[in-house]
Amino acid sequence: GVLGLPAGIAAYGNAPSAVLPAIALIALIGFFSAYGFSLIGRVCSYTGGTSYPDAWSKSVSAETSWIIAVSTTIKTMCAVLTYSMILADTGSALATTVGKSLGRTSSLLGITTVLLLPLCWLKDLSSLAPFSLAGIIGMLYTAFAMGA
C-alpha cells in the first residue's frame, strides 16, 4: 500500500541507483494488476455475470466457481492483515511521538474500535467524499515531501 512502499524503499533503497528499478517494478506490477481487473470486467460483460465467481461459473464451470470465491476471500483476508500490521505500527509510533507508551495490539484495537468500526457501520458512504479528497491531497503532499 501507500504506507508500505516508502518504508520498503527507505529500508532497501538507500542508494539512488535503486530508485529507477523500484519505479519500473511498481509500474509493471500496476500494469499487470490493471490488466487483470480489466479482463475480469470484460468477462463479466461478455457473460452477463455480476461477480467474479458468477462470471467464472458461466464461462468455465459452475462446479469450480467456489475456488474463485475462496481465493478472493483469502486474498482479502491477507490484505486486511497487512493493513492491520501497518495501522498497528503507525498507531504505536504516533503514540510514542507524543510521549505515550502504547503496544501494537492496543493501538490496533483502539484504531479499529474508534475509527474503522463506525465507518463499517455507515449505510451511505457519500459522507466520506470530502475525506477522499483529503486523502489524495495527503498523498500528493507525501510524494512532494519525499521528492524534496
Short mmCIF file of N, CA and C in Angstrom, two decimals:
data_model
loop_
_atom_site.label_atom_id
_atom_site.label_comp_id
_atom_site.label_asym_id
_atom_site.label_seq_id
_atom_site.Cartn_x
_atom_site.Cartn_y
_atom_site.Cartn_z
N GLY A 1 0.80 -1.18 0.00
CA GLY A 1 0.00 0.00 0.00
C GLY A 1 0.85 1.25 0.00
N VAL A 2 0.21 2.35 0.19
CA VAL A 2 0.88 3.64 0.16
C VAL A 2 1.89 3.75 1.30
N LEU A 3 1.58 3.21 2.47
CA LEU A 3 2.50 3.34 3.60
C LEU A 3 3.64 2.35 3.53
N GLY A 4 3.43 1.18 2.99
CA GLY A 4 4.48 0.16 2.93
C GLY A 4 5.54 0.48 1.90
N LEU A 5 5.18 1.18 0.83
CA LEU A 5 6.12 1.49 -0.23
C LEU A 5 7.26 2.40 0.23
N PRO A 6 6.99 3.53 0.89
CA PRO A 6 8.11 4.36 1.35
C PRO A 6 9.00 3.64 2.36
N ALA A 7 8.39 2.80 3.21
CA ALA A 7 9.19 2.06 4.19
C ALA A 7 10.12 1.07 3.49
N GLY A 8 9.61 0.40 2.47
CA GLY A 8 10.44 -0.55 1.72
C GLY A 8 11.57 0.13 0.98
N ILE A 9 11.28 1.26 0.36
CA ILE A 9 12.33 1.99 -0.36
C ILE A 9 13.35 2.53 0.63
N ALA A 10 12.89 3.02 1.78
CA ALA A 10 13.82 3.55 2.78
C ALA A 10 14.71 2.44 3.36
N ALA A 11 14.15 1.27 3.55
CA ALA A 11 14.91 0.18 4.15
C ALA A 11 15.91 -0.44 3.20
N TYR A 12 15.54 -0.59 1.93
CA TYR A 12 16.38 -1.33 0.99
C TYR A 12 16.94 -0.48 -0.15
N GLY A 13 16.47 0.72 -0.28
CA GLY A 13 16.88 1.51 -1.43
C GLY A 13 17.56 2.80 -1.07
N ASN A 14 18.52 2.76 -0.16
CA ASN A 14 19.23 3.98 0.23
C ASN A 14 20.05 4.54 -0.92
N ALA A 15 20.46 3.68 -1.82
CA ALA A 15 21.27 4.12 -2.95
C ALA A 15 20.37 4.73 -4.02
N PRO A 16 20.79 5.84 -4.62
CA PRO A 16 19.97 6.45 -5.67
C PRO A 16 19.76 5.53 -6.87
N SER A 17 20.65 4.58 -7.08
CA SER A 17 20.51 3.67 -8.22
C SER A 17 19.34 2.70 -8.04
N ALA A 18 18.80 2.59 -6.85
CA ALA A 18 17.69 1.66 -6.59
C ALA A 18 16.34 2.28 -6.92
N VAL A 19 16.29 3.59 -7.12
CA VAL A 19 15.01 4.26 -7.35
C VAL A 19 14.42 3.87 -8.70
N LEU A 20 15.22 3.88 -9.74
CA LEU A 20 14.71 3.56 -11.07
C LEU A 20 14.16 2.14 -11.17
N PRO A 21 14.90 1.11 -10.72
CA PRO A 21 14.32 -0.24 -10.75
C PRO A 21 13.05 -0.36 -9.89
N ALA A 22 13.01 0.34 -8.77
CA ALA A 22 11.82 0.30 -7.91
C ALA A 22 10.62 0.89 -8.64
N ILE A 23 10.81 2.02 -9.30
CA ILE A 23 9.71 2.65 -10.05
C ILE A 23 9.26 1.75 -11.19
N ALA A 24 10.22 1.16 -11.90
CA ALA A 24 9.88 0.27 -13.01
C ALA A 24 9.10 -0.95 -12.52
N LEU A 25 9.53 -1.53 -11.41
CA LEU A 25 8.85 -2.69 -10.85
C LEU A 25 7.43 -2.35 -10.41
N ILE A 26 7.27 -1.21 -9.76
CA ILE A 26 5.94 -0.79 -9.30
C ILE A 26 5.02 -0.53 -10.49
N ALA A 27 5.56 0.11 -11.53
CA ALA A 27 4.76 0.37 -12.74
C ALA A 27 4.35 -0.94 -13.41
N LEU A 28 5.26 -1.90 -13.46
CA LEU A 28 4.96 -3.19 -14.07
C LEU A 28 3.88 -3.95 -13.29
N ILE A 29 4.01 -3.95 -11.98
CA ILE A 29 3.01 -4.61 -11.13
C ILE A 29 1.66 -3.91 -11.28
N GLY A 30 1.66 -2.58 -11.32
CA GLY A 30 0.42 -1.83 -11.53
C GLY A 30 -0.22 -2.14 -12.86
N PHE A 31 0.60 -2.28 -13.91
CA PHE A 31 0.09 -2.62 -15.24
C PHE A 31 -0.59 -3.98 -15.22
N PHE A 32 0.09 -4.98 -14.66
CA PHE A 32 -0.48 -6.33 -14.61
C PHE A 32 -1.77 -6.36 -13.77
N SER A 33 -1.79 -5.61 -12.69
CA SER A 33 -2.99 -5.56 -11.86
C SER A 33 -4.15 -4.92 -12.63
N ALA A 34 -3.90 -3.80 -13.27
CA ALA A 34 -4.94 -3.13 -14.05
C ALA A 34 -5.42 -4.02 -15.19
N TYR A 35 -4.51 -4.71 -15.86
CA TYR A 35 -4.89 -5.58 -16.96
C TYR A 35 -5.75 -6.75 -16.47
N GLY A 36 -5.37 -7.31 -15.33
CA GLY A 36 -6.15 -8.42 -14.75
C GLY A 36 -7.57 -7.98 -14.39
N PHE A 37 -7.70 -6.82 -13.76
CA PHE A 37 -9.04 -6.32 -13.43
C PHE A 37 -9.84 -5.99 -14.69
N SER A 38 -9.15 -5.49 -15.71
CA SER A 38 -9.81 -5.21 -16.98
C SER A 38 -10.36 -6.50 -17.61
N LEU A 39 -9.55 -7.56 -17.54
CA LEU A 39 -10.01 -8.84 -18.08
C LEU A 39 -11.23 -9.38 -17.32
N ILE A 40 -11.21 -9.24 -16.01
CA ILE A 40 -12.35 -9.69 -15.21
C ILE A 40 -13.60 -8.91 -15.60
N GLY A 41 -13.46 -7.61 -15.79
CA GLY A 41 -14.59 -6.78 -16.21
C GLY A 41 -15.11 -7.17 -17.58
N ARG A 42 -14.19 -7.47 -18.50
CA ARG A 42 -14.63 -7.88 -19.84
C ARG A 42 -15.36 -9.21 -19.81
N VAL A 43 -14.85 -10.15 -19.03
CA VAL A 43 -15.51 -11.46 -18.93
C VAL A 43 -16.90 -11.29 -18.31
N CYS A 44 -17.02 -10.45 -17.29
CA CYS A 44 -18.34 -10.19 -16.70
C CYS A 44 -19.27 -9.58 -17.74
N SER A 45 -18.75 -8.68 -18.56
CA SER A 45 -19.57 -8.06 -19.60
C SER A 45 -20.00 -9.07 -20.65
N TYR A 46 -19.10 -9.93 -21.07
CA TYR A 46 -19.41 -10.93 -22.10
C TYR A 46 -20.41 -11.97 -21.62
N THR A 47 -20.24 -12.39 -20.36
CA THR A 47 -21.09 -13.47 -19.85
C THR A 47 -22.35 -12.98 -19.17
N GLY A 48 -22.41 -11.69 -18.87
CA GLY A 48 -23.55 -11.17 -18.13
C GLY A 48 -23.45 -11.45 -16.65
N GLY A 49 -22.27 -11.83 -16.20
CA GLY A 49 -22.07 -12.11 -14.78
C GLY A 49 -22.03 -10.83 -13.96
N THR A 50 -22.44 -10.94 -12.71
CA THR A 50 -22.43 -9.78 -11.83
C THR A 50 -21.30 -9.81 -10.82
N SER A 51 -20.55 -10.89 -10.79
CA SER A 51 -19.41 -11.01 -9.88
C SER A 51 -18.36 -11.91 -10.53
N TYR A 52 -17.19 -11.92 -9.95
CA TYR A 52 -16.11 -12.76 -10.47
C TYR A 52 -16.50 -14.25 -10.44
N PRO A 53 -16.98 -14.78 -9.30
CA PRO A 53 -17.39 -16.20 -9.29
C PRO A 53 -18.54 -16.48 -10.26
N ASP A 54 -19.45 -15.53 -10.42
CA ASP A 54 -20.56 -15.72 -11.34
C ASP A 54 -20.06 -15.81 -12.78
N ALA A 55 -19.15 -14.92 -13.14
CA ALA A 55 -18.57 -14.97 -14.49
C ALA A 55 -17.78 -16.25 -14.70
N TRP A 56 -17.10 -16.71 -13.67
CA TRP A 56 -16.36 -17.97 -13.76
C TRP A 56 -17.31 -19.14 -14.01
N SER A 57 -18.40 -19.17 -13.25
CA SER A 57 -19.33 -20.30 -13.40
C SER A 57 -19.99 -20.30 -14.78
N LYS A 58 -20.18 -19.13 -15.38
CA LYS A 58 -20.79 -19.05 -16.71
C LYS A 58 -19.80 -19.32 -17.83
N SER A 59 -18.50 -19.07 -17.57
CA SER A 59 -17.52 -19.23 -18.65
C SER A 59 -16.66 -20.47 -18.51
N VAL A 60 -16.46 -20.97 -17.30
CA VAL A 60 -15.59 -22.13 -17.09
C VAL A 60 -16.39 -23.31 -16.56
N SER A 61 -16.81 -23.22 -15.29
CA SER A 61 -17.54 -24.33 -14.69
C SER A 61 -18.21 -23.88 -13.41
N ALA A 62 -19.47 -24.24 -13.26
CA ALA A 62 -20.19 -23.90 -12.03
C ALA A 62 -19.65 -24.69 -10.84
N GLU A 63 -19.12 -25.91 -11.10
CA GLU A 63 -18.62 -26.75 -10.01
C GLU A 63 -17.34 -26.19 -9.39
N THR A 64 -16.57 -25.41 -10.16
CA THR A 64 -15.29 -24.89 -9.64
C THR A 64 -15.36 -23.42 -9.27
N SER A 65 -16.53 -22.81 -9.34
CA SER A 65 -16.62 -21.37 -9.03
C SER A 65 -16.33 -21.10 -7.55
N TRP A 66 -16.47 -22.11 -6.70
CA TRP A 66 -16.15 -21.94 -5.29
C TRP A 66 -14.67 -21.64 -5.10
N ILE A 67 -13.82 -22.12 -5.99
CA ILE A 67 -12.37 -21.86 -5.87
C ILE A 67 -12.11 -20.37 -5.98
N ILE A 68 -12.78 -19.71 -6.92
CA ILE A 68 -12.61 -18.27 -7.11
C ILE A 68 -13.13 -17.51 -5.89
N ALA A 69 -14.26 -17.90 -5.37
CA ALA A 69 -14.82 -17.23 -4.19
C ALA A 69 -13.90 -17.39 -2.98
N VAL A 70 -13.37 -18.59 -2.77
CA VAL A 70 -12.48 -18.82 -1.63
C VAL A 70 -11.17 -18.08 -1.81
N SER A 71 -10.59 -18.13 -3.01
CA SER A 71 -9.30 -17.46 -3.22
C SER A 71 -9.44 -15.94 -3.09
N THR A 72 -10.57 -15.38 -3.53
CA THR A 72 -10.80 -13.94 -3.38
C THR A 72 -10.95 -13.58 -1.90
N THR A 73 -11.64 -14.42 -1.16
CA THR A 73 -11.80 -14.18 0.28
C THR A 73 -10.46 -14.25 1.00
N ILE A 74 -9.64 -15.23 0.66
CA ILE A 74 -8.32 -15.36 1.30
C ILE A 74 -7.44 -14.17 0.95
N LYS A 75 -7.48 -13.72 -0.29
CA LYS A 75 -6.70 -12.55 -0.70
C LYS A 75 -7.13 -11.31 0.08
N THR A 76 -8.43 -11.16 0.27
CA THR A 76 -8.94 -10.02 1.05
C THR A 76 -8.49 -10.12 2.50
N MET A 77 -8.52 -11.32 3.06
CA MET A 77 -8.08 -11.51 4.45
C MET A 77 -6.60 -11.16 4.59
N CYS A 78 -5.79 -11.53 3.61
CA CYS A 78 -4.36 -11.19 3.65
C CYS A 78 -4.15 -9.68 3.57
N ALA A 79 -4.95 -9.01 2.75
CA ALA A 79 -4.86 -7.55 2.64
C ALA A 79 -5.25 -6.88 3.96
N VAL A 80 -6.31 -7.38 4.59
CA VAL A 80 -6.73 -6.83 5.88
C VAL A 80 -5.64 -7.04 6.93
N LEU A 81 -5.02 -8.20 6.94
CA LEU A 81 -3.93 -8.46 7.88
C LEU A 81 -2.76 -7.51 7.64
N THR A 82 -2.42 -7.30 6.38
CA THR A 82 -1.32 -6.39 6.05
C THR A 82 -1.62 -4.98 6.52
N TYR A 83 -2.80 -4.48 6.21
CA TYR A 83 -3.16 -3.13 6.64
C TYR A 83 -3.27 -3.03 8.15
N SER A 84 -3.68 -4.09 8.81
CA SER A 84 -3.73 -4.08 10.27
C SER A 84 -2.34 -3.95 10.87
N MET A 85 -1.36 -4.63 10.27
CA MET A 85 0.02 -4.52 10.77
C MET A 85 0.53 -3.09 10.58
N ILE A 86 0.23 -2.49 9.43
CA ILE A 86 0.67 -1.11 9.19
C ILE A 86 -0.01 -0.16 10.16
N LEU A 87 -1.32 -0.32 10.38
CA LEU A 87 -2.03 0.53 11.32
C LEU A 87 -1.51 0.38 12.74
N ALA A 88 -1.22 -0.86 13.14
CA ALA A 88 -0.71 -1.10 14.49
C ALA A 88 0.65 -0.44 14.67
N ASP A 89 1.53 -0.59 13.70
CA ASP A 89 2.86 0.03 13.79
C ASP A 89 2.76 1.55 13.78
N THR A 90 1.92 2.08 12.89
CA THR A 90 1.78 3.53 12.79
C THR A 90 1.17 4.12 14.05
N GLY A 91 0.12 3.50 14.57
CA GLY A 91 -0.50 3.99 15.80
C GLY A 91 0.44 3.95 16.98
N SER A 92 1.20 2.87 17.09
CA SER A 92 2.17 2.74 18.18
C SER A 92 3.26 3.80 18.06
N ALA A 93 3.75 4.03 16.83
CA ALA A 93 4.80 5.03 16.62
C ALA A 93 4.28 6.44 16.89
N LEU A 94 3.04 6.73 16.48
CA LEU A 94 2.47 8.05 16.75
C LEU A 94 2.27 8.28 18.24
N ALA A 95 1.87 7.24 18.96
CA ALA A 95 1.71 7.36 20.42
C ALA A 95 3.06 7.63 21.08
N THR A 96 4.10 6.97 20.61
CA THR A 96 5.45 7.20 21.16
C THR A 96 5.90 8.62 20.88
N THR A 97 5.53 9.16 19.72
CA THR A 97 5.92 10.52 19.36
C THR A 97 5.35 11.55 20.33
N VAL A 98 4.14 11.32 20.83
CA VAL A 98 3.53 12.26 21.77
C VAL A 98 3.81 11.88 23.22
N GLY A 99 4.71 10.93 23.43
CA GLY A 99 5.15 10.58 24.78
C GLY A 99 4.34 9.51 25.47
N LYS A 100 3.50 8.80 24.76
CA LYS A 100 2.71 7.72 25.35
C LYS A 100 3.26 6.38 24.92
N SER A 101 3.27 5.43 25.84
CA SER A 101 3.71 4.08 25.51
C SER A 101 2.47 3.24 25.21
N LEU A 102 2.36 2.80 23.96
CA LEU A 102 1.19 2.06 23.53
C LEU A 102 1.65 0.88 22.69
N GLY A 103 1.26 -0.32 23.07
CA GLY A 103 1.64 -1.51 22.33
C GLY A 103 0.90 -1.61 21.01
N ARG A 104 1.39 -2.49 20.15
CA ARG A 104 0.78 -2.65 18.83
C ARG A 104 -0.66 -3.14 18.93
N THR A 105 -0.91 -4.09 19.83
CA THR A 105 -2.26 -4.64 19.97
C THR A 105 -3.23 -3.59 20.47
N SER A 106 -2.84 -2.83 21.48
CA SER A 106 -3.70 -1.76 22.00
C SER A 106 -3.94 -0.71 20.94
N SER A 107 -2.91 -0.38 20.20
CA SER A 107 -3.04 0.60 19.13
C SER A 107 -4.03 0.13 18.07
N LEU A 108 -3.90 -1.11 17.63
CA LEU A 108 -4.79 -1.64 16.60
C LEU A 108 -6.22 -1.73 17.10
N LEU A 109 -6.42 -2.19 18.34
CA LEU A 109 -7.78 -2.27 18.89
C LEU A 109 -8.41 -0.89 19.01
N GLY A 110 -7.62 0.09 19.43
CA GLY A 110 -8.14 1.45 19.55
C GLY A 110 -8.52 2.03 18.20
N ILE A 111 -7.64 1.90 17.20
CA ILE A 111 -7.93 2.42 15.86
C ILE A 111 -9.15 1.71 15.27
N THR A 112 -9.21 0.40 15.47
CA THR A 112 -10.33 -0.36 14.90
C THR A 112 -11.65 0.04 15.53
N THR A 113 -11.69 0.14 16.87
CA THR A 113 -12.97 0.43 17.53
C THR A 113 -13.39 1.89 17.40
N VAL A 114 -12.43 2.79 17.41
CA VAL A 114 -12.79 4.21 17.39
C VAL A 114 -12.98 4.73 15.96
N LEU A 115 -12.16 4.27 15.02
CA LEU A 115 -12.21 4.81 13.66
C LEU A 115 -12.86 3.87 12.63
N LEU A 116 -12.37 2.64 12.56
CA LEU A 116 -12.79 1.77 11.47
C LEU A 116 -14.17 1.17 11.65
N LEU A 117 -14.49 0.73 12.84
CA LEU A 117 -15.80 0.10 13.08
C LEU A 117 -16.96 1.04 12.77
N PRO A 118 -16.93 2.28 13.24
CA PRO A 118 -18.03 3.19 12.86
C PRO A 118 -18.12 3.41 11.34
N LEU A 119 -16.99 3.43 10.65
CA LEU A 119 -17.02 3.58 9.20
C LEU A 119 -17.65 2.36 8.53
N CYS A 120 -17.41 1.19 9.08
CA CYS A 120 -18.01 -0.03 8.53
C CYS A 120 -19.51 -0.05 8.72
N TRP A 121 -20.00 0.62 9.74
CA TRP A 121 -21.43 0.64 10.01
C TRP A 121 -22.20 1.67 9.18
N LEU A 122 -21.50 2.52 8.45
CA LEU A 122 -22.19 3.52 7.63
C LEU A 122 -22.98 2.85 6.53
N LYS A 123 -24.21 3.28 6.34
CA LYS A 123 -25.05 2.74 5.27
C LYS A 123 -24.86 3.53 3.98
N ASP A 124 -24.54 4.82 4.10
CA ASP A 124 -24.33 5.68 2.94
C ASP A 124 -22.92 6.25 3.03
N LEU A 125 -22.09 5.92 2.06
CA LEU A 125 -20.68 6.34 2.10
C LEU A 125 -20.44 7.71 1.48
N SER A 126 -21.50 8.40 1.05
CA SER A 126 -21.31 9.71 0.41
C SER A 126 -20.73 10.74 1.39
N SER A 127 -20.92 10.54 2.68
CA SER A 127 -20.35 11.48 3.66
C SER A 127 -18.83 11.39 3.74
N LEU A 128 -18.25 10.36 3.14
CA LEU A 128 -16.79 10.21 3.15
C LEU A 128 -16.11 10.90 1.97
N ALA A 129 -16.89 11.45 1.04
CA ALA A 129 -16.32 12.07 -0.16
C ALA A 129 -15.30 13.16 0.15
N PRO A 130 -15.54 14.07 1.09
CA PRO A 130 -14.52 15.10 1.37
C PRO A 130 -13.22 14.49 1.90
N PHE A 131 -13.32 13.40 2.62
CA PHE A 131 -12.12 12.77 3.17
C PHE A 131 -11.32 12.05 2.08
N SER A 132 -12.00 11.63 1.03
CA SER A 132 -11.30 11.06 -0.11
C SER A 132 -10.42 12.12 -0.76
N LEU A 133 -10.94 13.31 -0.91
CA LEU A 133 -10.15 14.42 -1.45
C LEU A 133 -8.99 14.74 -0.51
N ALA A 134 -9.25 14.71 0.79
CA ALA A 134 -8.18 14.97 1.76
C ALA A 134 -7.09 13.89 1.66
N GLY A 135 -7.48 12.65 1.40
CA GLY A 135 -6.51 11.58 1.23
C GLY A 135 -5.65 11.78 0.01
N ILE A 136 -6.26 12.23 -1.08
CA ILE A 136 -5.50 12.50 -2.30
C ILE A 136 -4.51 13.64 -2.06
N ILE A 137 -4.96 14.69 -1.39
CA ILE A 137 -4.06 15.80 -1.08
C ILE A 137 -2.94 15.33 -0.17
N GLY A 138 -3.25 14.46 0.78
CA GLY A 138 -2.20 13.92 1.67
C GLY A 138 -1.18 13.10 0.91
N MET A 139 -1.63 12.31 -0.07
CA MET A 139 -0.69 11.52 -0.87
C MET A 139 0.19 12.42 -1.72
N LEU A 140 -0.40 13.45 -2.30
CA LEU A 140 0.40 14.39 -3.09
C LEU A 140 1.42 15.11 -2.21
N TYR A 141 1.02 15.50 -1.02
CA TYR A 141 1.95 16.14 -0.08
C TYR A 141 3.09 15.19 0.29
N THR A 142 2.75 13.93 0.54
CA THR A 142 3.78 12.94 0.88
C THR A 142 4.74 12.74 -0.29
N ALA A 143 4.20 12.65 -1.50
CA ALA A 143 5.06 12.49 -2.68
C ALA A 143 5.97 13.70 -2.85
N PHE A 144 5.43 14.90 -2.61
CA PHE A 144 6.25 16.11 -2.71
C PHE A 144 7.32 16.13 -1.63
N ALA A 145 6.96 15.77 -0.40
CA ALA A 145 7.92 15.78 0.71
C ALA A 145 9.02 14.74 0.49
N MET A 146 8.68 13.58 -0.09
CA MET A 146 9.70 12.56 -0.34
C MET A 146 10.61 12.98 -1.48
N GLY A 147 10.07 13.72 -2.47
CA GLY A 147 10.87 14.14 -3.61
C GLY A 147 11.76 15.32 -3.29
N ALA A 148 11.42 16.10 -2.28
CA ALA A 148 12.20 17.31 -1.96
C ALA A 148 13.44 16.99 -1.17
#
